[in-house]
Amino acid sequence: LGSDLVPSIMADDAWVRIFAQLTFAAGCIGAAAALHPRTDDGNRQLQLGGAAVLIAAGVGFLFTQKLQFDDDQAQFGTWESAHRAVQSDPIPDVVRVTGNVTIDPGSNVALDLVYSVRARDRHESLIFSLNPGLQPARISIDGSPADFTFNSGVLKLSKSLAPEQRVEINFVIEGSPLSTFGYLDSTLDLLSGSIMDSQALMLGHDVSLNRSGYVALMPGGYWMPTAGSGVPGSDPRTNPVDHFEVDVSVGVPNGWLVAGPGLRNPDGARVRFNPPNPVAPFGLLASRFERYAIEVRGVTFELLLNAGHTRNLATFAELAPELENRLGKTLDRASELGLPYPYKGLTLVEIPNR
């Protein structure tokens, strides 16, 4: 949905370009006034000098922004190269993830997670992908401090494992995820690709989001350590989707709601996600949502919307009984086919057009 969940008058760096263009335009006007002077006592040399300064400043600002753009492009290439360098390393199997996630919107995301990991093959080291905006503060394996390196989103733990050997890894991580990190093997280059590729920007360009009014920690942005290289992230032959059990407690500000894997359960001042079946790497989305929910056959269906976008829901209130009946029939039919819904909750969340 295109919404004002994350209001923005212009792009984050657009003010630099606008200021540069205004400065350049002012210089051009000043130069025109000096070259076509009025019959007054104006100092033509002073006017030309001031115009030249403004034009040079405008060009300098635009050139600086171009250098920043090139640096961003080069950074993405550095991330991709770092992950391709370890893409052939064996991928550990994450069996279970427990622990705590604390979200300070617009500022910090703190992780204290314990991974139960099984070695599929022989490992000389353990490779995980993690957003470069986050920094590991401490990592321990089976209670002992672990040696590790973290560069360009590749987290490498110095630990050798024999096939089928199991260890517990405690990750203590803090920071704010970079919104542009993720999908390193994408065939679309939104920034320097073709005009047709750039049309996808209308669907959003941020992989993750950490703003004061909305937080979206998406699995594609590697907000939590994810087993293996981020390249090729979409090839099930080399990077099969890793499913694991989850028991995670999440803290958000008072008045906020957070959506995650399965049903959200109260956990004191926090909420807990503990789905009954394994899940793939998951996301957390949090904001000051208005919640609308219905329970059918033991499954809670909920809709989380911005409070300012709920006006039209009253129009559909009379359809609630029919909706409940339709959902019940769908769940019953799936169960008859041997495909019962495996979780206790399903949440639809409004997202900003980012």
mmCIF file of N, CA, C and O in Angstrom, residues 261-312:
data_model
loop_
_atom_site.group_PDB
_atom_site.id
_atom_site.type_symbol
_atom_site.label_atom_id
_atom_site.label_comp_id
_atom_site.label_asym_id
_atom_site.label_seq_id
_atom_site.Cartn_x
_atom_site.Cartn_y
_atom_site.Cartn_z
ATOM 1 N N PRO A 261 6.616 -14.359 13.106
ATOM 2 C CA PRO A 261 6.232 -15.702 12.669
ATOM 3 C C PRO A 261 5.127 -16.291 13.547
ATOM 4 O O PRO A 261 5.311 -16.505 14.747
ATOM 5 N N GLY A 262 3.975 -16.522 12.964
ATOM 6 C CA GLY A 262 2.882 -17.152 13.701
ATOM 7 C C GLY A 262 2.168 -16.192 14.627
ATOM 8 O O GLY A 262 2.123 -14.978 14.415
ATOM 9 N N LEU A 263 1.612 -16.762 15.704
ATOM 10 C CA LEU A 263 0.780 -16.005 16.636
ATOM 11 C C LEU A 263 1.637 -15.241 17.635
ATOM 12 O O LEU A 263 2.619 -15.760 18.163
ATOM 13 N N ARG A 264 1.258 -14.011 17.903
ATOM 14 C CA ARG A 264 1.946 -13.165 18.884
ATOM 15 C C ARG A 264 1.344 -13.423 20.269
ATOM 16 O O ARG A 264 0.145 -13.294 20.482
ATOM 17 N N ASN A 265 2.211 -13.776 21.237
ATOM 18 C CA ASN A 265 1.754 -14.086 22.585
ATOM 19 C C ASN A 265 2.342 -13.097 23.583
ATOM 20 O O ASN A 265 3.518 -12.718 23.470
ATOM 21 N N PRO A 266 1.551 -12.661 24.596
ATOM 22 C CA PRO A 266 2.093 -11.755 25.614
ATOM 23 C C PRO A 266 3.231 -12.423 26.380
ATOM 24 O O PRO A 266 3.190 -13.611 26.674
ATOM 25 N N ASP A 267 4.255 -11.620 26.701
ATOM 26 C CA ASP A 267 5.400 -12.111 27.472
ATOM 27 C C ASP A 267 5.843 -10.986 28.405
ATOM 28 O O ASP A 267 6.894 -10.388 28.230
ATOM 29 N N GLY A 268 4.986 -10.688 29.396
ATOM 30 C CA GLY A 268 5.224 -9.557 30.265
ATOM 31 C C GLY A 268 5.064 -8.267 29.475
ATOM 32 O O GLY A 268 4.031 -8.037 28.828
ATOM 33 N N ALA A 269 6.076 -7.402 29.507
ATOM 34 C CA ALA A 269 6.035 -6.163 28.740
ATOM 35 C C ALA A 269 6.452 -6.393 27.295
ATOM 36 O O ALA A 269 6.467 -5.451 26.496
ATOM 37 N N ARG A 270 6.785 -7.625 26.950
ATOM 38 C CA ARG A 270 7.246 -7.960 25.611
ATOM 39 C C ARG A 270 6.229 -8.897 24.961
ATOM 40 O O ARG A 270 5.164 -9.190 25.528
ATOM 41 N N VAL A 271 6.532 -9.355 23.759
ATOM 42 C CA VAL A 271 5.705 -10.370 23.100
ATOM 43 C C VAL A 271 6.608 -11.516 22.675
ATOM 44 O O VAL A 271 7.817 -11.341 22.477
ATOM 45 N N ARG A 272 6.002 -12.675 22.538
ATOM 46 C CA ARG A 272 6.770 -13.885 22.251
ATOM 47 C C ARG A 272 6.224 -14.556 21.004
ATOM 48 O O ARG A 272 5.013 -14.678 20.819
ATOM 49 N N PHE A 273 7.149 -15.002 20.160
ATOM 50 C CA PHE A 273 6.796 -15.780 18.975
ATOM 51 C C PHE A 273 7.390 -17.173 19.136
ATOM 52 O O PHE A 273 8.606 -17.335 19.216
ATOM 53 N N ASN A 274 6.507 -18.158 19.188
ATOM 54 C CA ASN A 274 6.917 -19.549 19.372
ATOM 55 C C ASN A 274 6.007 -20.447 18.544
ATOM 56 O O ASN A 274 5.183 -21.192 19.084
ATOM 57 N N PRO A 275 6.121 -20.376 17.208
ATOM 58 C CA PRO A 275 5.228 -21.169 16.350
ATOM 59 C C PRO A 275 5.437 -22.664 16.577
ATOM 60 O O PRO A 275 6.543 -23.099 16.919
ATOM 61 N N PRO A 276 4.379 -23.467 16.398
ATOM 62 C CA PRO A 276 4.470 -24.896 16.691
ATOM 63 C C PRO A 276 5.275 -25.692 15.673
ATOM 64 O O PRO A 276 5.633 -26.837 15.933
ATOM 65 N N ASN A 277 5.580 -25.079 14.529
ATOM 66 C CA ASN A 277 6.323 -25.773 13.481
ATOM 67 C C ASN A 277 7.506 -24.911 13.024
ATOM 68 O O ASN A 277 7.503 -23.696 13.207
ATOM 69 N N PRO A 278 8.525 -25.544 12.448
ATOM 70 C CA PRO A 278 9.682 -24.779 11.977
ATOM 71 C C PRO A 278 9.285 -23.738 10.933
ATOM 72 O O PRO A 278 8.315 -23.902 10.188
ATOM 73 N N VAL A 279 10.078 -22.651 10.885
ATOM 74 C CA VAL A 279 9.842 -21.578 9.921
ATOM 75 C C VAL A 279 11.142 -21.270 9.188
ATOM 76 O O VAL A 279 12.235 -21.629 9.634
ATOM 77 N N ALA A 280 11.023 -20.614 8.052
ATOM 78 C CA ALA A 280 12.187 -20.110 7.327
ATOM 79 C C ALA A 280 12.633 -18.808 7.979
ATOM 80 O O ALA A 280 11.941 -18.281 8.856
ATOM 81 N N PRO A 281 13.806 -18.270 7.595
ATOM 82 C CA PRO A 281 14.189 -16.955 8.128
ATOM 83 C C PRO A 281 13.033 -15.974 8.014
ATOM 84 O O PRO A 281 12.423 -15.834 6.955
ATOM 85 N N PHE A 282 12.736 -15.306 9.101
ATOM 86 C CA PHE A 282 11.491 -14.545 9.222
ATOM 87 C C PHE A 282 11.761 -13.059 9.394
ATOM 88 O O PHE A 282 12.894 -12.619 9.632
ATOM 89 N N GLY A 283 10.700 -12.278 9.272
ATOM 90 C CA GLY A 283 10.790 -10.840 9.454
ATOM 91 C C GLY A 283 10.012 -10.399 10.671
ATOM 92 O O GLY A 283 9.155 -11.120 11.205
ATOM 93 N N LEU A 284 10.291 -9.197 11.131
ATOM 94 C CA LEU A 284 9.545 -8.539 12.199
ATOM 95 C C LEU A 284 9.147 -7.153 11.692
ATOM 96 O O LEU A 284 9.996 -6.401 11.204
ATOM 97 N N LEU A 285 7.867 -6.821 11.798
ATOM 98 C CA LEU A 285 7.369 -5.512 11.369
ATOM 99 C C LEU A 285 6.630 -4.876 12.532
ATOM 100 O O LEU A 285 5.741 -5.507 13.125
ATOM 101 N N ALA A 286 6.999 -3.650 12.869
ATOM 102 C CA ALA A 286 6.453 -3.019 14.061
ATOM 103 C C ALA A 286 6.101 -1.558 13.795
ATOM 104 O O ALA A 286 6.801 -0.855 13.068
ATOM 105 N N SER A 287 4.994 -1.110 14.411
ATOM 106 C CA SER A 287 4.581 0.288 14.335
ATOM 107 C C SER A 287 3.398 0.469 15.285
ATOM 108 O O SER A 287 3.009 -0.464 16.003
ATOM 109 N N ARG A 288 2.809 1.648 15.261
ATOM 110 C CA ARG A 288 1.595 1.904 16.050
ATOM 111 C C ARG A 288 0.385 1.508 15.203
ATOM 112 O O ARG A 288 -0.300 2.365 14.632
ATOM 113 N N PHE A 289 0.134 0.232 15.126
ATOM 114 C CA PHE A 289 -0.933 -0.291 14.279
ATOM 115 C C PHE A 289 -2.266 -0.321 15.013
ATOM 116 O O PHE A 289 -2.333 -0.424 16.241
ATOM 117 N N GLU A 290 -3.328 -0.254 14.231
ATOM 118 C CA GLU A 290 -4.667 -0.633 14.695
ATOM 119 C C GLU A 290 -4.878 -2.084 14.290
ATOM 120 O O GLU A 290 -4.580 -2.467 13.157
ATOM 121 N N ARG A 291 -5.402 -2.880 15.209
ATOM 122 C CA ARG A 291 -5.521 -4.329 14.980
ATOM 123 C C ARG A 291 -6.979 -4.734 14.788
ATOM 124 O O ARG A 291 -7.852 -4.353 15.562
ATOM 125 N N TYR A 292 -7.208 -5.551 13.766
ATOM 126 C CA TYR A 292 -8.516 -6.148 13.512
ATOM 127 C C TYR A 292 -8.293 -7.645 13.357
ATOM 128 O O TYR A 292 -7.447 -8.065 12.550
ATOM 129 N N ALA A 293 -9.023 -8.441 14.136
ATOM 130 C CA ALA A 293 -8.731 -9.879 14.156
ATOM 131 C C ALA A 293 -10.011 -10.702 14.218
ATOM 132 O O ALA A 293 -11.066 -10.242 14.673
ATOM 133 N N ILE A 294 -9.879 -11.926 13.755
ATOM 134 C CA ILE A 294 -10.950 -12.908 13.820
ATOM 135 C C ILE A 294 -10.310 -14.278 14.011
ATOM 136 O O ILE A 294 -9.244 -14.558 13.445
ATOM 137 N N GLU A 295 -10.926 -15.118 14.822
ATOM 138 C CA GLU A 295 -10.390 -16.465 15.061
ATOM 139 C C GLU A 295 -11.317 -17.490 14.418
ATOM 140 O O GLU A 295 -12.528 -17.504 14.659
ATOM 141 N N VAL A 296 -10.728 -18.339 13.588
ATOM 142 C CA VAL A 296 -11.483 -19.364 12.871
ATOM 143 C C VAL A 296 -10.739 -20.684 12.995
ATOM 144 O O VAL A 296 -9.550 -20.771 12.654
ATOM 145 N N ARG A 297 -11.412 -21.706 13.499
ATOM 146 C CA ARG A 297 -10.844 -23.045 13.639
ATOM 147 C C ARG A 297 -9.511 -23.023 14.404
ATOM 148 O O ARG A 297 -8.581 -23.747 14.089
ATOM 149 N N GLY A 298 -9.424 -22.159 15.412
ATOM 150 C CA GLY A 298 -8.220 -22.096 16.217
ATOM 151 C C GLY A 298 -7.090 -21.285 15.611
ATOM 152 O O GLY A 298 -6.003 -21.213 16.186
ATOM 153 N N VAL A 299 -7.329 -20.674 14.456
ATOM 154 C CA VAL A 299 -6.318 -19.847 13.799
ATOM 155 C C VAL A 299 -6.747 -18.386 13.881
ATOM 156 O O VAL A 299 -7.878 -18.046 13.532
ATOM 157 N N THR A 300 -5.864 -17.521 14.356
ATOM 158 C CA THR A 300 -6.149 -16.091 14.463
ATOM 159 C C THR A 300 -5.690 -15.375 13.204
ATOM 160 O O THR A 300 -4.497 -15.368 12.878
ATOM 161 N N PHE A 301 -6.648 -14.781 12.497
ATOM 162 C CA PHE A 301 -6.342 -13.969 11.324
ATOM 163 C C PHE A 301 -6.421 -12.503 11.751
ATOM 164 O O PHE A 301 -7.435 -12.074 12.311
ATOM 165 N N GLU A 302 -5.363 -11.758 11.508
ATOM 166 C CA GLU A 302 -5.370 -10.361 11.930
ATOM 167 C C GLU A 302 -4.872 -9.450 10.820
ATOM 168 O O GLU A 302 -4.082 -9.843 9.959
ATOM 169 N N LEU A 303 -5.365 -8.227 10.888
ATOM 170 C CA LEU A 303 -4.994 -7.179 9.944
ATOM 171 C C LEU A 303 -4.451 -6.010 10.749
ATOM 172 O O LEU A 303 -5.117 -5.508 11.663
ATOM 173 N N LEU A 304 -3.221 -5.580 10.445
ATOM 174 C CA LEU A 304 -2.585 -4.468 11.146
ATOM 175 C C LEU A 304 -2.465 -3.294 10.186
ATOM 176 O O LEU A 304 -1.793 -3.389 9.157
ATOM 177 N N LEU A 305 -3.131 -2.177 10.548
ATOM 178 C CA LEU A 305 -3.173 -1.009 9.679
ATOM 179 C C LEU A 305 -2.803 0.248 10.452
ATOM 180 O O LEU A 305 -2.953 0.310 11.681
ATOM 181 N N ASN A 306 -2.361 1.252 9.717
ATOM 182 C CA ASN A 306 -2.181 2.573 10.299
ATOM 183 C C ASN A 306 -3.537 3.100 10.752
ATOM 184 O O ASN A 306 -4.548 2.926 10.073
ATOM 185 N N ALA A 307 -3.565 3.773 11.910
ATOM 186 C CA ALA A 307 -4.829 4.242 12.474
ATOM 187 C C ALA A 307 -5.562 5.194 11.537
ATOM 188 O O ALA A 307 -6.800 5.285 11.579
ATOM 189 N N GLY A 308 -4.834 5.904 10.691
ATOM 190 C CA GLY A 308 -5.480 6.842 9.777
ATOM 191 C C GLY A 308 -6.022 6.212 8.518
ATOM 192 O O GLY A 308 -6.604 6.911 7.686
ATOM 193 N N HIS A 309 -5.874 4.901 8.376
ATOM 194 C CA HIS A 309 -6.284 4.235 7.149
ATOM 195 C C HIS A 309 -7.365 3.189 7.389
ATOM 196 O O HIS A 309 -7.480 2.231 6.638
ATOM 197 N N THR A 310 -8.149 3.364 8.436
ATOM 198 C CA THR A 310 -9.139 2.342 8.793
ATOM 199 C C THR A 310 -10.574 2.768 8.485
ATOM 200 O O THR A 310 -11.503 2.012 8.743
ATOM 201 N N ARG A 311 -10.756 3.952 7.924
ATOM 202 C CA ARG A 311 -12.100 4.494 7.753
ATOM 203 C C ARG A 311 -12.987 3.600 6.913
ATOM 204 O O ARG A 311 -14.175 3.403 7.215
ATOM 205 N N ASN A 312 -12.448 3.024 5.861
ATOM 206 C CA ASN A 312 -13.267 2.239 4.935
ATOM 207 C C ASN A 312 -13.602 0.848 5.454
ATOM 208 O O ASN A 312 -14.437 0.154 4.863
#
